XYZ file of C-alpha atoms in Angstrom:
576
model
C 188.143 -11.467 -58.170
C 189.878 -10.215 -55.160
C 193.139 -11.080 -54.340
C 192.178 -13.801 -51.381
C 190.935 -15.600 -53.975
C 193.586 -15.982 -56.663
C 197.455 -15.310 -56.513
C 198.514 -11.876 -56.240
C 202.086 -13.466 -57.983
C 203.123 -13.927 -61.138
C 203.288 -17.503 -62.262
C 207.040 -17.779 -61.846
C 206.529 -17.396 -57.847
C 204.809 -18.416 -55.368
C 201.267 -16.853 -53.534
C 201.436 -14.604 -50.766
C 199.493 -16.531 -47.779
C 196.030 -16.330 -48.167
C 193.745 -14.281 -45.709
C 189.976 -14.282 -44.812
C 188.166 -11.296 -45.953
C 187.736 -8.939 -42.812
C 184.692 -6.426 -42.708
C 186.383 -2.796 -42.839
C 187.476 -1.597 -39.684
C 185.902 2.220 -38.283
C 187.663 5.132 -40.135
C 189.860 2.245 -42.507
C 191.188 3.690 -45.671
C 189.811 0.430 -47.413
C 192.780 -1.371 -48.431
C 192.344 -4.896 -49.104
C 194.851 -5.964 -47.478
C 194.020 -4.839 -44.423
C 190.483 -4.123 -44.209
C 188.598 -6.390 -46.434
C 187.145 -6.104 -49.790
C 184.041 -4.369 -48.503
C 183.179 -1.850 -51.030
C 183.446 1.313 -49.039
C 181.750 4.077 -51.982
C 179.616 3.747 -54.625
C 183.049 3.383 -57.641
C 184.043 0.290 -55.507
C 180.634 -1.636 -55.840
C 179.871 -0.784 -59.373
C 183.435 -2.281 -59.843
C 182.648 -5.350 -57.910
C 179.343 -5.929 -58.737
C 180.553 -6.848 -62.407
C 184.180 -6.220 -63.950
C 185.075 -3.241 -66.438
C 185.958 -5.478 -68.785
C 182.847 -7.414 -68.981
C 180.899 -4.376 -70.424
C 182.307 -4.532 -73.855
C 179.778 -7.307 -74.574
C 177.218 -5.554 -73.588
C 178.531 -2.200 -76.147
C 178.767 -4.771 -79.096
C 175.460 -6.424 -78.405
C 173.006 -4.045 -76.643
C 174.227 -0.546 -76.952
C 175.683 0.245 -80.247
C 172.326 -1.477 -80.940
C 169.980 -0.033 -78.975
C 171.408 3.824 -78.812
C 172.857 6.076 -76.064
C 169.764 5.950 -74.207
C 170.037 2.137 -73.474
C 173.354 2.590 -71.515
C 173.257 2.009 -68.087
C 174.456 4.826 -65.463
C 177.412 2.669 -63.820
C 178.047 1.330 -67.712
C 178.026 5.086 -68.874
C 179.613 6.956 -66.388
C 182.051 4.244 -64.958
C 182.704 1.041 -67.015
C 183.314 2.485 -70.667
C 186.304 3.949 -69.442
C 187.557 0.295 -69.001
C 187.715 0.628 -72.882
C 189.117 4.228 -73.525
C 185.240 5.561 -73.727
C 184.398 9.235 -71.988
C 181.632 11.014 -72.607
C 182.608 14.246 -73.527
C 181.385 17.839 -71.826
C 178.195 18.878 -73.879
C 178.951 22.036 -76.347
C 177.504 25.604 -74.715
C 178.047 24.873 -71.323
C 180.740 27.569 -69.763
C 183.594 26.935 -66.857
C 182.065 29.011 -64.428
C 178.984 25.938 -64.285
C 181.132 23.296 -64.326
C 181.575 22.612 -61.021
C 177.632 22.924 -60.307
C 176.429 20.680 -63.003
C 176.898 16.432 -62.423
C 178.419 14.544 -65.081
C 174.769 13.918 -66.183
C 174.029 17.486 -66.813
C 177.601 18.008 -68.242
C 177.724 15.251 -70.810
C 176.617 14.694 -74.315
C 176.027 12.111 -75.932
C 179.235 11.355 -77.555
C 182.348 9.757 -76.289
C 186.230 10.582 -76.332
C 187.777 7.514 -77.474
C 191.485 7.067 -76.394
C 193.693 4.381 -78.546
C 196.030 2.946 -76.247
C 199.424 3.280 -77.372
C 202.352 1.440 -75.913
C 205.872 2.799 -76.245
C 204.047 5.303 -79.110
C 204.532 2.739 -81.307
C 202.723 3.043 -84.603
C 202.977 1.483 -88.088
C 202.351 3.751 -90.518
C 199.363 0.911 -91.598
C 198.257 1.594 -88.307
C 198.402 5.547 -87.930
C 196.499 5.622 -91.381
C 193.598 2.951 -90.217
C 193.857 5.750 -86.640
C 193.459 8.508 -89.316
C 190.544 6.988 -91.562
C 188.770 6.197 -88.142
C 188.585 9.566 -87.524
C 187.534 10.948 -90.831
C 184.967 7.927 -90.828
C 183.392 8.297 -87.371
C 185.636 11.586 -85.653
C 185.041 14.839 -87.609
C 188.122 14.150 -88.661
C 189.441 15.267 -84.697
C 192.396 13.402 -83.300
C 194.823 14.942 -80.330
C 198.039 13.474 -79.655
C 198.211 13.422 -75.685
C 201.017 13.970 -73.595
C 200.092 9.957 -72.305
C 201.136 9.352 -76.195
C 197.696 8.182 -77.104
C 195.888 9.635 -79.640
C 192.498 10.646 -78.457
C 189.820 10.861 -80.856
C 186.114 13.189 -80.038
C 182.072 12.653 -81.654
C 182.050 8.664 -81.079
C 178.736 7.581 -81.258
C 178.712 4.286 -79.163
C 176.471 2.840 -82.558
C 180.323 3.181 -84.121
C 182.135 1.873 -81.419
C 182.308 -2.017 -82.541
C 183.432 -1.553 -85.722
C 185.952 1.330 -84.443
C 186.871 -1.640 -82.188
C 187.150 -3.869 -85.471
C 189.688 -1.854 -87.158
C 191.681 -0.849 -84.589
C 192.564 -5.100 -83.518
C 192.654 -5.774 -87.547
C 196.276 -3.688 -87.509
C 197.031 -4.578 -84.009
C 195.710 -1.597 -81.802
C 193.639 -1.778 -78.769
C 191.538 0.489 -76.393
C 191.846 -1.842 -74.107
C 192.340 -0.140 -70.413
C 193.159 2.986 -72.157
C 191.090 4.571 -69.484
C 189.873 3.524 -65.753
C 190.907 1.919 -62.730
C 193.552 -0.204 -64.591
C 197.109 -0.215 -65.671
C 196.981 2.858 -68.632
C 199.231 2.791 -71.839
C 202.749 2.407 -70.727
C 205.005 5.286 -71.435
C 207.919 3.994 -73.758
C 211.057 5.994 -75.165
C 209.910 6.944 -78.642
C 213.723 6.165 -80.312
C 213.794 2.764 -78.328
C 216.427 0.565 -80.237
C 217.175 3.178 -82.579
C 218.785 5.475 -81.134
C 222.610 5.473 -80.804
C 222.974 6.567 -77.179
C 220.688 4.264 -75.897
C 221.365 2.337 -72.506
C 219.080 -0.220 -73.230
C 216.069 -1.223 -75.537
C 212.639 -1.244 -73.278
C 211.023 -2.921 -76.534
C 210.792 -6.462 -75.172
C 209.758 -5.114 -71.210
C 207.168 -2.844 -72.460
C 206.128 -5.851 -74.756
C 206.483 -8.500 -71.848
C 204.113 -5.994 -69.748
C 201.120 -5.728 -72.499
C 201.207 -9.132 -73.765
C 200.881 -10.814 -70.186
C 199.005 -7.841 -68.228
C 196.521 -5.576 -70.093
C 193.407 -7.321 -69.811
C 194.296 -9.384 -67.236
C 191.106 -9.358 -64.699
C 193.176 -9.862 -61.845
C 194.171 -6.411 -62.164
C 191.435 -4.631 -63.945
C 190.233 -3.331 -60.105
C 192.662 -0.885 -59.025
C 192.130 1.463 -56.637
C 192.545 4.127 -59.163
C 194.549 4.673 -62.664
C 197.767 3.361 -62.413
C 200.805 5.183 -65.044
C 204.008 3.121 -65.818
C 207.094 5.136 -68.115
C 210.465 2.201 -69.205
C 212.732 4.355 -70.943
C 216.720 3.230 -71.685
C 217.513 6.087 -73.670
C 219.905 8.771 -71.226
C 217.673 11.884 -71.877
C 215.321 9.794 -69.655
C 212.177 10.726 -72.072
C 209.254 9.630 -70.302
C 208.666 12.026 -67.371
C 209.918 9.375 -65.133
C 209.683 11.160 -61.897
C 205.544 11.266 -62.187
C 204.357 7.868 -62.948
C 203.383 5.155 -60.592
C 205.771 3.531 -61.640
C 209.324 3.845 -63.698
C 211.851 2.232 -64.880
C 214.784 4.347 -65.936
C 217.856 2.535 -68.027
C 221.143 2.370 -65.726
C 224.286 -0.140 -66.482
C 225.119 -2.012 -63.019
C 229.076 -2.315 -62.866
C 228.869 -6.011 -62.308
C 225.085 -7.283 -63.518
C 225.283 -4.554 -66.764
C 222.254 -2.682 -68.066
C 219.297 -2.967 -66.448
C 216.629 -0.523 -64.982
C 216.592 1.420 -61.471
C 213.353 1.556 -60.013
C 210.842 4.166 -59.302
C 207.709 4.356 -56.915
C 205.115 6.956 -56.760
C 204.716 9.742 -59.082
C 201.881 12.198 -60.253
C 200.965 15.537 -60.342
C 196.542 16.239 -60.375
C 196.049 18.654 -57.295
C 198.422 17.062 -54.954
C 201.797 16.789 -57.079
C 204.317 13.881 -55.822
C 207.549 12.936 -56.767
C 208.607 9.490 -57.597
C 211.155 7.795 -55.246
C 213.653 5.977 -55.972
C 214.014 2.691 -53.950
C 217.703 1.831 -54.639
C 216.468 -1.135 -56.535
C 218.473 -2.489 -59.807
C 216.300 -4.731 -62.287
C 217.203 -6.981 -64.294
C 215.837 -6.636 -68.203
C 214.209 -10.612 -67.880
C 212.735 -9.408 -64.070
C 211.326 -5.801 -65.287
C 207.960 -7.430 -66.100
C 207.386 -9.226 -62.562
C 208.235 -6.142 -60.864
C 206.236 -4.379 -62.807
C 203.681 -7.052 -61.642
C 204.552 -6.741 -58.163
C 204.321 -2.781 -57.586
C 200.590 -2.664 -59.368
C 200.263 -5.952 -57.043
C 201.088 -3.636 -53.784
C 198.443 -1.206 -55.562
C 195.518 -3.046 -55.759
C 195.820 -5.205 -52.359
C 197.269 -1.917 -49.987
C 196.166 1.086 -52.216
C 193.719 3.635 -50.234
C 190.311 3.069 -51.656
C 187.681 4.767 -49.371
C 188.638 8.155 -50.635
C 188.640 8.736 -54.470
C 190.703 12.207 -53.810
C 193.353 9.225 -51.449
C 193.261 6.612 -54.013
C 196.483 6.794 -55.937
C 199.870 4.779 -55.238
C 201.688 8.390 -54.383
C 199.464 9.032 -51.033
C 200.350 4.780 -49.954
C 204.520 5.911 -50.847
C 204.238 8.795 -49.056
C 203.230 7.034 -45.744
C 205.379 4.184 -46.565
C 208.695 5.713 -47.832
C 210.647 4.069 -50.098
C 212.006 1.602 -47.847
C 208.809 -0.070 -46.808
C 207.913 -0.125 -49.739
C 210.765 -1.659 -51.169
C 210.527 -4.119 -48.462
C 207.096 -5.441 -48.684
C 207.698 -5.850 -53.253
C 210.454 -8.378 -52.531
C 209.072 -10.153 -48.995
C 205.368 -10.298 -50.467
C 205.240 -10.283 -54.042
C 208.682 -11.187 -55.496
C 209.658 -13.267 -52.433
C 213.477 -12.338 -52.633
C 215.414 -9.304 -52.266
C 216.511 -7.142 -54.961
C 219.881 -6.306 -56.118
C 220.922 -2.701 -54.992
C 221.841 -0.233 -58.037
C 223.376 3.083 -59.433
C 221.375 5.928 -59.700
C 220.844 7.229 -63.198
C 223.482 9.716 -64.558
C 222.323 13.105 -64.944
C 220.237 13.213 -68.483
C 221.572 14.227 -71.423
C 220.124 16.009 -74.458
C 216.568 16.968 -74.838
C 213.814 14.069 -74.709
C 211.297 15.279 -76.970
C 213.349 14.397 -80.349
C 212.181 17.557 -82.487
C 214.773 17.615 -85.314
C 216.908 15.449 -87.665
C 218.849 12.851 -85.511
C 221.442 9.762 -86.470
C 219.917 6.294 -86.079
C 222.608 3.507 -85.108
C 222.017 1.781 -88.318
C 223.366 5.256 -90.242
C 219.802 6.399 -91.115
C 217.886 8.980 -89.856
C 215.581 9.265 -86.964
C 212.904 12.967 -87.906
C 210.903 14.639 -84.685
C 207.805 16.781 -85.844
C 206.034 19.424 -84.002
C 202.648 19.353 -83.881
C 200.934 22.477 -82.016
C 200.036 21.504 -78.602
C 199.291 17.687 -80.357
C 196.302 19.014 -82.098
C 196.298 17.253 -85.113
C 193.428 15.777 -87.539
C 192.066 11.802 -88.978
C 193.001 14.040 -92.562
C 196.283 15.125 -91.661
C 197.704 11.414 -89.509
C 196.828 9.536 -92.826
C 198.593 12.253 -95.073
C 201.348 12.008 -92.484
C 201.418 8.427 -92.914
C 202.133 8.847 -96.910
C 204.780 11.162 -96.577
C 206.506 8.641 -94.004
C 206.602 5.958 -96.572
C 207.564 7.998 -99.333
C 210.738 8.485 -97.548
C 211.110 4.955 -96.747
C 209.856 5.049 -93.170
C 206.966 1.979 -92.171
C 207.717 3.719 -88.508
C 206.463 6.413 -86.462
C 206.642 7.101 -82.594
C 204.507 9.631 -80.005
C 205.796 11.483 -77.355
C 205.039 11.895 -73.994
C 205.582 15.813 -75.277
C 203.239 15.718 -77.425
C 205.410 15.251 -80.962
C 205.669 12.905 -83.193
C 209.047 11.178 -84.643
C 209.132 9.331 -88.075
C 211.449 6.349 -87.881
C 214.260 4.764 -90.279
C 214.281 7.624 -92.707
C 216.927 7.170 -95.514
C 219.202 10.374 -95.630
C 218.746 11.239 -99.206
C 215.474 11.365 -98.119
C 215.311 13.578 -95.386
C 215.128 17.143 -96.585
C 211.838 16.238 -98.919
C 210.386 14.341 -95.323
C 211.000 17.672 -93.495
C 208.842 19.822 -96.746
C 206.677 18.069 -96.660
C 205.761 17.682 -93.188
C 206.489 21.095 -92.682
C 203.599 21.803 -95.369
C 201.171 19.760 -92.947
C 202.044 21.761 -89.665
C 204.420 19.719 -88.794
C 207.676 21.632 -88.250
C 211.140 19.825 -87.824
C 212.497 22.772 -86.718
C 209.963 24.536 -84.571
C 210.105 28.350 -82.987
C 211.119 27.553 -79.065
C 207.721 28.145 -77.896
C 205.828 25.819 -80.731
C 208.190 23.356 -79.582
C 208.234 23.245 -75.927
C 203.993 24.448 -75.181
C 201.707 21.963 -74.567
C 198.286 22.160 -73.460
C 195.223 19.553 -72.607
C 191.910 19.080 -74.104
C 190.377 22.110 -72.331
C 186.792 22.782 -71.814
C 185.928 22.120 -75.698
C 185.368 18.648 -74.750
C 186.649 17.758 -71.021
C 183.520 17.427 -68.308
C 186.267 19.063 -65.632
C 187.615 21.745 -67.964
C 187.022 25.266 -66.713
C 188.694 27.166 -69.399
C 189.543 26.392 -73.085
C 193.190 25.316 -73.759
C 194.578 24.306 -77.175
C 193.581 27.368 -78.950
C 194.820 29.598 -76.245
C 197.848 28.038 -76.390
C 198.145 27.726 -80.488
C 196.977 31.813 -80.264
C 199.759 32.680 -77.580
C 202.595 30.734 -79.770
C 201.744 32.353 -82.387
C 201.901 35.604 -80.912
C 204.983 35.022 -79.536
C 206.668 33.900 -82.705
C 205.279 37.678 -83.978
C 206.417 39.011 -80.836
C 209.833 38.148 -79.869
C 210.893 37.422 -83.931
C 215.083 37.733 -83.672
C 214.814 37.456 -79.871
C 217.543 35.135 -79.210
C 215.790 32.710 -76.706
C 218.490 30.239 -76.327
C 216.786 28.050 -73.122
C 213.897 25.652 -73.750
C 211.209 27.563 -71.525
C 208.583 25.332 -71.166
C 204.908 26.648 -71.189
C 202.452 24.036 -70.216
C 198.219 24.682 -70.444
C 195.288 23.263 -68.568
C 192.044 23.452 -68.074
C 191.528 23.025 -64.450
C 193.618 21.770 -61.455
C 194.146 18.415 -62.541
C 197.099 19.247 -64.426
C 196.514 16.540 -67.162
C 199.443 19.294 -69.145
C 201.871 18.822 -66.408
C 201.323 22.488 -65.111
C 203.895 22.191 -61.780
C 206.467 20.738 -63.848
C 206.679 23.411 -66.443
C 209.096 26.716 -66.986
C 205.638 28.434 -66.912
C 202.702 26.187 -65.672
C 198.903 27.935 -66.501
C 196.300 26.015 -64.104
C 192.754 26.953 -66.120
C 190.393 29.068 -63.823
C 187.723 32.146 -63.519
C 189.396 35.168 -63.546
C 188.630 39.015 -63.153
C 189.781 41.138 -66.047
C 190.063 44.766 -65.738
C 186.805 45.923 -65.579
C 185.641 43.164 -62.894
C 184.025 40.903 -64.999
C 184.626 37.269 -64.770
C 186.553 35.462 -67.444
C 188.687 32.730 -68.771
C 192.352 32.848 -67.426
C 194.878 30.894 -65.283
C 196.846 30.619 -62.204
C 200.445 31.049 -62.608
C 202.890 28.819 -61.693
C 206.883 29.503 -62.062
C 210.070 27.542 -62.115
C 209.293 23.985 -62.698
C 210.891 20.743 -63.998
C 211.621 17.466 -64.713
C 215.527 16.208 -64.605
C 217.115 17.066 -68.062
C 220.146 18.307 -69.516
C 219.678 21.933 -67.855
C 218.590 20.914 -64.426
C 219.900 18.262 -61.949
C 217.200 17.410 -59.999
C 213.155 17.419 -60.501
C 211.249 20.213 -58.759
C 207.814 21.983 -58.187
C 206.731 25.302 -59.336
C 206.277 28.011 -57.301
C 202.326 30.200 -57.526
C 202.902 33.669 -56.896
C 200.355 35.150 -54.459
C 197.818 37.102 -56.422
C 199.042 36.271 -59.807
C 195.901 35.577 -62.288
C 196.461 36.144 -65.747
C 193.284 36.196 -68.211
C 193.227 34.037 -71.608
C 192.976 36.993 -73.933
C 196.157 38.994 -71.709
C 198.526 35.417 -71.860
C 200.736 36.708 -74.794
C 201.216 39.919 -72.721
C 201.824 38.001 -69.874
C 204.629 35.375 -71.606
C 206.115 38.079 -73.122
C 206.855 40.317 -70.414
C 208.694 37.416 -67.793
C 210.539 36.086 -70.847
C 211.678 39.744 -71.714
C 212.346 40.007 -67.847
C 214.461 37.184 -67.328
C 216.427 37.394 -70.765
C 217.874 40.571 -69.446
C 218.152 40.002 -65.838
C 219.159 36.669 -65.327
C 222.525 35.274 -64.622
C 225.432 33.818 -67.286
C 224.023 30.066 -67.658
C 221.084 30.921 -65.499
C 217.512 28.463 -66.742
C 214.590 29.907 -66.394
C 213.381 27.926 -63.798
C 216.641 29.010 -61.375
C 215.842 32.893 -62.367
C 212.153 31.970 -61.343
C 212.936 31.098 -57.777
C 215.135 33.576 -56.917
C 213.302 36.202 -58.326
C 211.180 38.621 -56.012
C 207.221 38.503 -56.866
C 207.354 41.577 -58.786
C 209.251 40.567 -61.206
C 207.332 37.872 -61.682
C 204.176 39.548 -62.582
C-alpha cells in the first residue's frame, strides 16, 4: 500500500492529511511525499507490483517444490531478501570479474540465509536448533555478523520451509532479515544484566518487533533501514551509524529515557548520525521509532539506488528539519528536549568475565572474525548450560557473551570454551579484528576476507608475542567498498581491492585507511579514517604491513596517545 492510502501513524495518533498521488515531477528524487508513488526504476515496480512479503507463499508452495530453476527473476534476485535469502557468489569466479559479471552470471544456486536476531538474543534451545540447522542443511557454516545475526551459506531453497519451520518452533524468524525493510534491531547484548546499565532496551526493542516487523505498511522502504537501542553507558551498538538510535540518557526531571539519533551509515559514502536534541520517553521509544522509518518511506530518495538511504534525506535536511517534520507530521506534538549522552565508558564488546547485578556472572567469547560452525554453536550451547546459563547474546563486534553464569562455575565455562575457539581472554588483535564474508560467498566481494584476517591475527600473535600493546587497535576487513566490516570506523580499516604486488602482477589486497572510530572510553567524539595517497597493501604482505605501523606508533607516539590520534598527526611516511 502506499501511504495515501492507509495511515502513516501509529494507532495511538492521528493520520497525517491525506494527498492525491502526483505523477513524478522532471529530475524528482521520487519521494512519495512529494512526487507520487510512480515507480521511477525497475527495484520500485517489482516492489509495487506485489509485496516482499507475499513471496514466501510462493517459496513454500512452488519453489522449494519445483527447484531453483522455477524462481522467478524479481522473486530471485529481489524478493527473497524480504526473508533473509541471497544467493550467494558462485565458487571459481575471481574479484577482478566481479564487477563485469551481473548477478546472474555471479550467482549459484544456493542462498545465504540470515536469522534475524533482535537485541542478540538467543536461548541456548534456540542457538542449538540455529546450530543443527546448519549441520542439517549448512555444511555445518554459520558466521556471526557484525548486524548480530548469524548468517548461514549452501541453502537450497527445497530446505528453506522446513528451515523456516524450526526456526518459528523456538521463536526465531527471518523475517525482514534482509531488503528494503526495517533489519534486525541492534540491542545491547548485557541489557538488564548488567550493573551499570542506564536503562533496559528489552521491552522497546520488544515493543518494535512485536508491532513492526512484518508489518506491510512498511515492508517498501526506499532502501534497508538499521535501528541500534542500547542503555548500557559503553553505548555498544555503533550508535553513530544506524538510521536510527536510541542511546540511554537519564533526563534530570523526566529520568531515564533515550536521546535520539538520525542518519547513520558507512557503504561508500560514510555519514554520521545526528543528534536531534530529542529526549524519549521508554513508553514513546516505539512510536518514534515508528515515526523516523515513517519519514523514510514517505520522503526517502528513491529514484537513485546509490541516493536511497535516510543519511543522504538528513544530510539535506539537518537535524532540525528533521526533527521538526517527526513531531508536526508523524507524532503530532513536540518532543521534550534532552542531555546528551555522557562520554562512554568501558569497552562495548564484553570479551571477559564481568559481574551481573544479580551477583552472577556475565562471560564474553571471542570468536575469530565471527567465523564459527552449526557443530561448534550447538557444542557452545552445552557448555552454556552446564554452567547454568539458558542465555547467550551476539555482538554487534562480532562476539558472543554467555549469560547468568554461576561463579563457581566460571573457570570450567572459560576451558571449555576456550577448547572450542572461543577465548575469554583473547590476544588484542583476535579480539578487536573483524572482517565480512569476503568473496568466498558475497556477489560484491572483490577479495577474500575472514581467512586473511584469521591468517594476519595469527601472525601477529607470533609476531609481536611480549609486545606490550596496551590500546585496543582496531583492525577491521572487507571485501569491497561497501564496508559491511565498518572499514572508516576502524584503528586500521582494509577496503578489499586489486592490487599490484612487486613484480606487477595483479592481486588480492586493500586500501588503507587510518585513524578511525566510534565514541568509546579512549575517544570523545566519532570520526572518519583518513586513506593515505598511494597506500595499497596486498593480502599475502598484511601481517608485514600491521606489524610495521603498530611497531611505528608504539615507539613514537605520545604518553596516552590512541592510535587513531597518532594516525592523524602522523606524516604519510610513517604511515606506510
Amino acid at each position: 500500500m502506499t501511504p495515501e492510502a492507509s495511515p502513516t501513524a501509529t494507532p495511538q495518533t492521528a493520520p497525517p492529511p491525506r494527498r492525491a498521488p502526483r505523477a513524478p515531477r522532471p529530475g524528482g528524487n521520487g519521494q512519495w511525499r512529494v512526487d507520487g508513488t510512480a515507480p521511477l526504476n525497475h527495484n520500485e515496480e517489482f516492489k509495487a507490483a506485489d509485496s516482499g512479503l507475499n513471496v514466501r507463499e510462493r517459496i513454500e508452495q512452488v519453489y522449494a517444490k519445483e527447484g531453483f530453476s522455477s524462481i522467478a527473476p524479481d522473486d530471485l534476485n529481489g524478493r527473497f531478501r524480504w526473508w533473509g535469502l541471497y544467493t550467494q557468489r558462485r565458487p571459481g569466479i575471481d574479484g577482478g570479474r566481479t564487477a563485469q559479471l551481473s548477478a546472474q552470471e555471479l550467482s549459484d544456486e544456493f542462498f545465504m540465509l540470515r536469522v534475524r536476531i533482535d537485541g542478540g538474543s538467543l536461548t541456548t534451545e534456540q542457538l542449538r536448533v540455529v546450530g543443527e540447522i546448519s549441520t542439517l542443511f549448512a555444511r555445518d557454516t554459520a558466521d556471526i555478523t557484525d548486524r548480530q545475526n548469524v548468517q548461514l551459506h549452501w541453502v537450497r531453497v527445497e530446505d528453506v520451509p522446513e528451515i523456516w519451520r524450526r526456526l518459528e518452533a523456538v521463536g526465531l524468524q527471518t523475517t525482514e532479515a534482509c531488503g528494503d525493510t526495517p533489519r534486525v534491531v541492534l540491542g545491547s547484548p548485557v541489557a538488564g544484566i548488567a550493573r551499570d546499565e542506564v536503562i533496559d532496551p528489552t521491552p522497546v526493542i520488544t515493543e518494535i518487533v512485536d508491532r513492526f516487523i512484518g508489518d506491510p505498511e512498511l515492508a517498501n522502504l526506499p532502501r534497508k533501514f538499521k535501528t541500534a537501542v542500547t542503555g548500557h553507558p559503553s553505548q555498544d551498538v555503533v550508535h553513530e551509524i544506524n538510521d536510527i538510535s536510541l542511546v540511554g540518557v537519564v533526563h534530570p526531571e523526566l529520568g531515564a529515557g533515550y536521546d535520539l539519533w538520525v542518519g547513520g551509515g558507512l557503504s561508500t559514502s560514510a555519514h554520521l548520525a545526528q543528534r536531534l536534541g530529542a529526549f524519549v520517553a521508554p513508553d514513546e521509544a516505539a512510536e518514534v521509532w515508528h515515526g523516523v522509518v515513517s519519514i523514510f518511506r514517505d520522503y526517502g530518495y528513491r529514484r537513485l539506488r546509490n541516493k536511497a538511504r535516510l543519511k543522504y534525506l538528513v544530510a539535506d535536511w539537518g537535524p532540525e528539519r528533521f526533527r521538526r517534520v517527526l513531531e508536526e507530521e508523524y507524532l503530532h506534538r513536540a518532543l521534550p528536549d534532552g542531555p546528551p549522552p555522557p562520554a562512554p565508558a568501558g569497552r562495548g564488546d564484553h570479551v571477559g568475565v564481568h559481574e551481573q547485578k544479580d551477583g552472577r556472572r556475565y562471560v564474553g567469547l571471542s570468536p575469530t572474525v565471527g567465523r564459527v560452525s552449526g557443530t561448534l554453536l550447538s557444542r557452545l550451547a552445552d557448555v552454556a548450560e552446564a554452567a547454568g546459563s539458558r542465555r547467550v547474546r551476539l555482538t554487534p563486534h562480532q562476539k558472543v557473551v554467555v549469560l547468568d553464569v554461576d561463579p563457581a562455575h566460571v573457570d570450567e565455562l572459560v576451558a571449555r570454551a576456550g577448547e572450542l575457539g572461543l577465548p575469554a581472554a583473547p590476544s588484542p588483535f583476535r579480539r578487536t579484528t573483524i572482517a565480512c564474508t569476503g568473496i568466498e560467498f558475497c556477489k560484491l566481494a572483490i577479495v577474500e576476507t575472514k581467512d586473511t584476517a584469521a591468517r594476519t591475527i595469527e601472525e601477529l600473535e607470533r609476531r609481536l608475542a611480549g609486545v606490550d600493546v596496551d590500546t585496543p587497535i582496531t583492525l577491521h576487513v572487507n571485501g569491497c567498498p561497501n564496508s559491511c566490516a565498518r572499514i572508516q570506523t576502524a584503528d586500521i580499516g582494509l577496503k578489499g581491492q586489486l592490487v599490484q604486488d612487486e613484480h606487477g602482477e595483479q592481486v588480492a589486497g586493500f586500501q588503507v585507511h587510518l585513524g578511525g572510530g566510534l565514541a568509546s572510553a579512549d575517544r570523545a567524539e566519532p570520526g572518519l579514517g583518513r586513506t593515505v595517497r598511494g597506500l595499497k597493501v596486498t593480502a599475502t604482505g598484511l601481517p608485514d604491513y600491521v606489524e610495521r605501523v603498530v611497531r611505528r606508533y608504539l615507539d613514537t607516539r605520545e604518553p596516552r596517545e590512541t592510535f587513531a590520534a597518532w594516525a592523524h598527526r602522523s606524516d604519510e611516511e610513517a604511515l606506510r
